[in-house]
C-alpha atoms as a printed R data frame, in Angstrom:
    type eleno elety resid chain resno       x       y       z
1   ATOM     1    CA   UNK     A     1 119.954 107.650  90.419
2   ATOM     2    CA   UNK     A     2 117.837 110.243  92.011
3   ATOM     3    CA   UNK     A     3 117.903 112.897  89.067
4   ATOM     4    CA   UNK     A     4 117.375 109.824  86.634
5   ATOM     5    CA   UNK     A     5 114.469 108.821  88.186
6   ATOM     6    CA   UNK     A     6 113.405 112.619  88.485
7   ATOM     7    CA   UNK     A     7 114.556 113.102  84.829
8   ATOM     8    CA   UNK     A     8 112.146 109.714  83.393
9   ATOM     9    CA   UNK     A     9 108.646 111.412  85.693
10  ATOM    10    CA   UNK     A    10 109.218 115.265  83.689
11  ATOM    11    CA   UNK     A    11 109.514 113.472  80.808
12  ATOM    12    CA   UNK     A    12 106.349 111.721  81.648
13  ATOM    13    CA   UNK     A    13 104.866 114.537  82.975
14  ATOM    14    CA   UNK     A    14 105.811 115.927  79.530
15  ATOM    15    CA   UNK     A    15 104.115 113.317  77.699
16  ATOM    16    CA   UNK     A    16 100.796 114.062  79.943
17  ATOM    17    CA   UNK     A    17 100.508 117.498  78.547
18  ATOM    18    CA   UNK     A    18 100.920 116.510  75.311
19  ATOM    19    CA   UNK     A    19  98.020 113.947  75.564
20  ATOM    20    CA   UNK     A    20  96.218 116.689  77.217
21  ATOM    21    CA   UNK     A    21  96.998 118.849  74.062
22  ATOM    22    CA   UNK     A    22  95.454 116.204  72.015
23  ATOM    23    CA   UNK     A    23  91.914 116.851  73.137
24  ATOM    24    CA   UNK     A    24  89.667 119.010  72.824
25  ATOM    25    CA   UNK     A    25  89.665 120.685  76.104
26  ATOM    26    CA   UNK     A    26  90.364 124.705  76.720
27  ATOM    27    CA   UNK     A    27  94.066 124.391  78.258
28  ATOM    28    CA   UNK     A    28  93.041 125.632  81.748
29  ATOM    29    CA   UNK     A    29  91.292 122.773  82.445
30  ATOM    30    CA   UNK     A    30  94.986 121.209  83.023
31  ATOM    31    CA   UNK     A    31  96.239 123.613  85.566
32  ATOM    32    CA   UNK     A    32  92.933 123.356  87.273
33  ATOM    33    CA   UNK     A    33  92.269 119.594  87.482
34  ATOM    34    CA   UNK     A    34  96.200 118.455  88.145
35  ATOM    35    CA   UNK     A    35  95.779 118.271  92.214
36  ATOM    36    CA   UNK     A    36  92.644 116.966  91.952
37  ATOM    37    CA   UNK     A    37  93.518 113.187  92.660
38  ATOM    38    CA   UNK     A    38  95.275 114.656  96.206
39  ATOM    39    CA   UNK     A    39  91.422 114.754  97.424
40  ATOM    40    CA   UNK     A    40  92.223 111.346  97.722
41  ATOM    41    CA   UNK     A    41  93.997 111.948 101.063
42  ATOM    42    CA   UNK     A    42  91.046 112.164 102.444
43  ATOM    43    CA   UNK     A    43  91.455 108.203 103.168
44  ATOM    44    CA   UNK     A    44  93.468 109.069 105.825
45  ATOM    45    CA   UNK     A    45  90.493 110.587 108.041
46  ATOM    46    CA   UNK     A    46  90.124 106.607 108.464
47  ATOM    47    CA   UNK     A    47  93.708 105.709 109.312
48  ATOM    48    CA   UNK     A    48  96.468 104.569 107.343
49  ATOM    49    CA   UNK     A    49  95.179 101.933 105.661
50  ATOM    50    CA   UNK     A    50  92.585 103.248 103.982
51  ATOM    51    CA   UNK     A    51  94.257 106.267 103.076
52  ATOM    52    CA   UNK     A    52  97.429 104.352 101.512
53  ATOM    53    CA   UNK     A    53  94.668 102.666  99.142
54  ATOM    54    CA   UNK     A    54  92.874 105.399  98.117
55  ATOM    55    CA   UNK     A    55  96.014 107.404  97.888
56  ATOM    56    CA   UNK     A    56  97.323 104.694  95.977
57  ATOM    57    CA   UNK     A    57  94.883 103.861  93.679
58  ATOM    58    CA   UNK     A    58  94.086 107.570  92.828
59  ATOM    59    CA   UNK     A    59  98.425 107.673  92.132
60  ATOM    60    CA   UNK     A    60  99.134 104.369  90.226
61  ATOM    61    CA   UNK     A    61 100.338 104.725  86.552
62  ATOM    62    CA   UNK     A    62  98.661 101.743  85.453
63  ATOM    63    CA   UNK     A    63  95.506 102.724  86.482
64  ATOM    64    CA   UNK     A    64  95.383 105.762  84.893
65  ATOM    65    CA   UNK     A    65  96.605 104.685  81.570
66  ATOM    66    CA   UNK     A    66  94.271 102.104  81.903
67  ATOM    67    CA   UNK     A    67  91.435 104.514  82.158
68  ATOM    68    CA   UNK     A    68  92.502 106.685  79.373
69  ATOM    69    CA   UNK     A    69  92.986 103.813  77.188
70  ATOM    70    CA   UNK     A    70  89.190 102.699  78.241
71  ATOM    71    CA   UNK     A    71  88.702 106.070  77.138
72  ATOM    72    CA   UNK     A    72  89.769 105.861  74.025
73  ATOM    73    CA   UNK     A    73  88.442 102.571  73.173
74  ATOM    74    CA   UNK     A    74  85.165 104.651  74.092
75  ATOM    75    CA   UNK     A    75  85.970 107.745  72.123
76  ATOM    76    CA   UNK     A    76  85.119 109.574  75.501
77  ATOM    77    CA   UNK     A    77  87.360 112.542  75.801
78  ATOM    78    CA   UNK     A    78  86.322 113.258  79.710
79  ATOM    79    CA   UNK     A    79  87.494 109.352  80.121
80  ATOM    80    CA   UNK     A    80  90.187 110.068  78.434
81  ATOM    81    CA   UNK     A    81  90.697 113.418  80.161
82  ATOM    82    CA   UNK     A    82  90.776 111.909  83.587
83  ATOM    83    CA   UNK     A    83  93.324 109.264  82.613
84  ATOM    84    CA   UNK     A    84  95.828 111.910  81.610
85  ATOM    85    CA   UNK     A    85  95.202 114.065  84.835
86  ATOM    86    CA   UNK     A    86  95.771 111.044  86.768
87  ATOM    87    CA   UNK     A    87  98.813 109.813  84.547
88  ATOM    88    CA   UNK     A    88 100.259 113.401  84.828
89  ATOM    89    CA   UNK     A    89  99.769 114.043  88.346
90  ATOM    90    CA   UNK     A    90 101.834 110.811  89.633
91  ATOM    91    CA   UNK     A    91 104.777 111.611  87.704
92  ATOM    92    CA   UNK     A    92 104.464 115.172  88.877
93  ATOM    93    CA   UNK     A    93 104.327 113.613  92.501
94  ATOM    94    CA   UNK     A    94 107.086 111.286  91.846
95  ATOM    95    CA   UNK     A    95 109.313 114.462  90.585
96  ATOM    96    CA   UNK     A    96 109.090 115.977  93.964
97  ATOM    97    CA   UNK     A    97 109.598 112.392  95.995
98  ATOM    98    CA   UNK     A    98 106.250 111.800  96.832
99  ATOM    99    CA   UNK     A    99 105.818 107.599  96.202
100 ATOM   100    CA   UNK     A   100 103.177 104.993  96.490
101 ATOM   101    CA   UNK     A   101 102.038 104.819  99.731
102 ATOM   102    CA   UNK     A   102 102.818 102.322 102.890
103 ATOM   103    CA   UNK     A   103 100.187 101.553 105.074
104 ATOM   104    CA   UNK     A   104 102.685 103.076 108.040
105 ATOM   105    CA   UNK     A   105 101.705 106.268 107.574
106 ATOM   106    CA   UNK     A   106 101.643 109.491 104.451
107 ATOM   107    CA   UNK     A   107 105.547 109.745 104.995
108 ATOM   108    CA   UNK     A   108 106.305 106.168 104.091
109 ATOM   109    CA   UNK     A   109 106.398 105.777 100.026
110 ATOM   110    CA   UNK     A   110 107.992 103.183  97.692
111 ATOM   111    CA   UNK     A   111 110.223 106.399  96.879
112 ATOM   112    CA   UNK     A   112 111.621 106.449 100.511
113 ATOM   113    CA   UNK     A   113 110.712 108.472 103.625
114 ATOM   114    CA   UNK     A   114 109.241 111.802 103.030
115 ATOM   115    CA   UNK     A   115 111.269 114.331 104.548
116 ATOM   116    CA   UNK     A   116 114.836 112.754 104.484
């Protein structure tokens, strides 16, 4: 189920490049921006808590296609830009095992324990 699940987020991650592709952005802005939404982490300098939400929100799918889809509503390709880097950097999380946040602590994700 593993490589499935692994196998669904490349092909997602896939489909965020080809978005990306789509506008008109030089393509190093991609490589650049994708590990932006890990300053999000930063949440944890206040505990657990607060760093599961930002981490969270900063890492949901839903969000992010929401935003892009705001952004194309808009015809604002920086909207639109963010949405993808956000789309495409969960599913490049979620390839190497790294989940939706518990409030436990970083390790603890809806993908299982980091590290095990």
């Amino acid at each position: 189920m593993k490589t499935i699940i692994k196998l669904e987020e490349l092909a997602l991650f896939i489909l965020g490049i080809y978005l990306f592709n789509r506008l008109n952005f030089d393509w190093w802005w991609f490589p650049v921006l994708i590990l932006a939404p890990d300053l999000s982490m930063l949440g944890y300098l206040f505990g657990n808590k607060s760093g599961a939400f930002f981490y969270n929100v900063f890492h949901h799918k839903a969000i992010a296609l929401f935003i892009y889809a705001f952004g194309c509503y808009l015809s604002i390709e920086s909207i639109q830009l963010a949405g993808i880097i956000l789309f495409s950097h969960s599913a490049m999380d979620r390839i190497f095992g790294y989940g939706l946040k518990y409030e436990k602590g970083f390790k603890y994700t809806h993908l299982g324990e980091i590290g095990k």
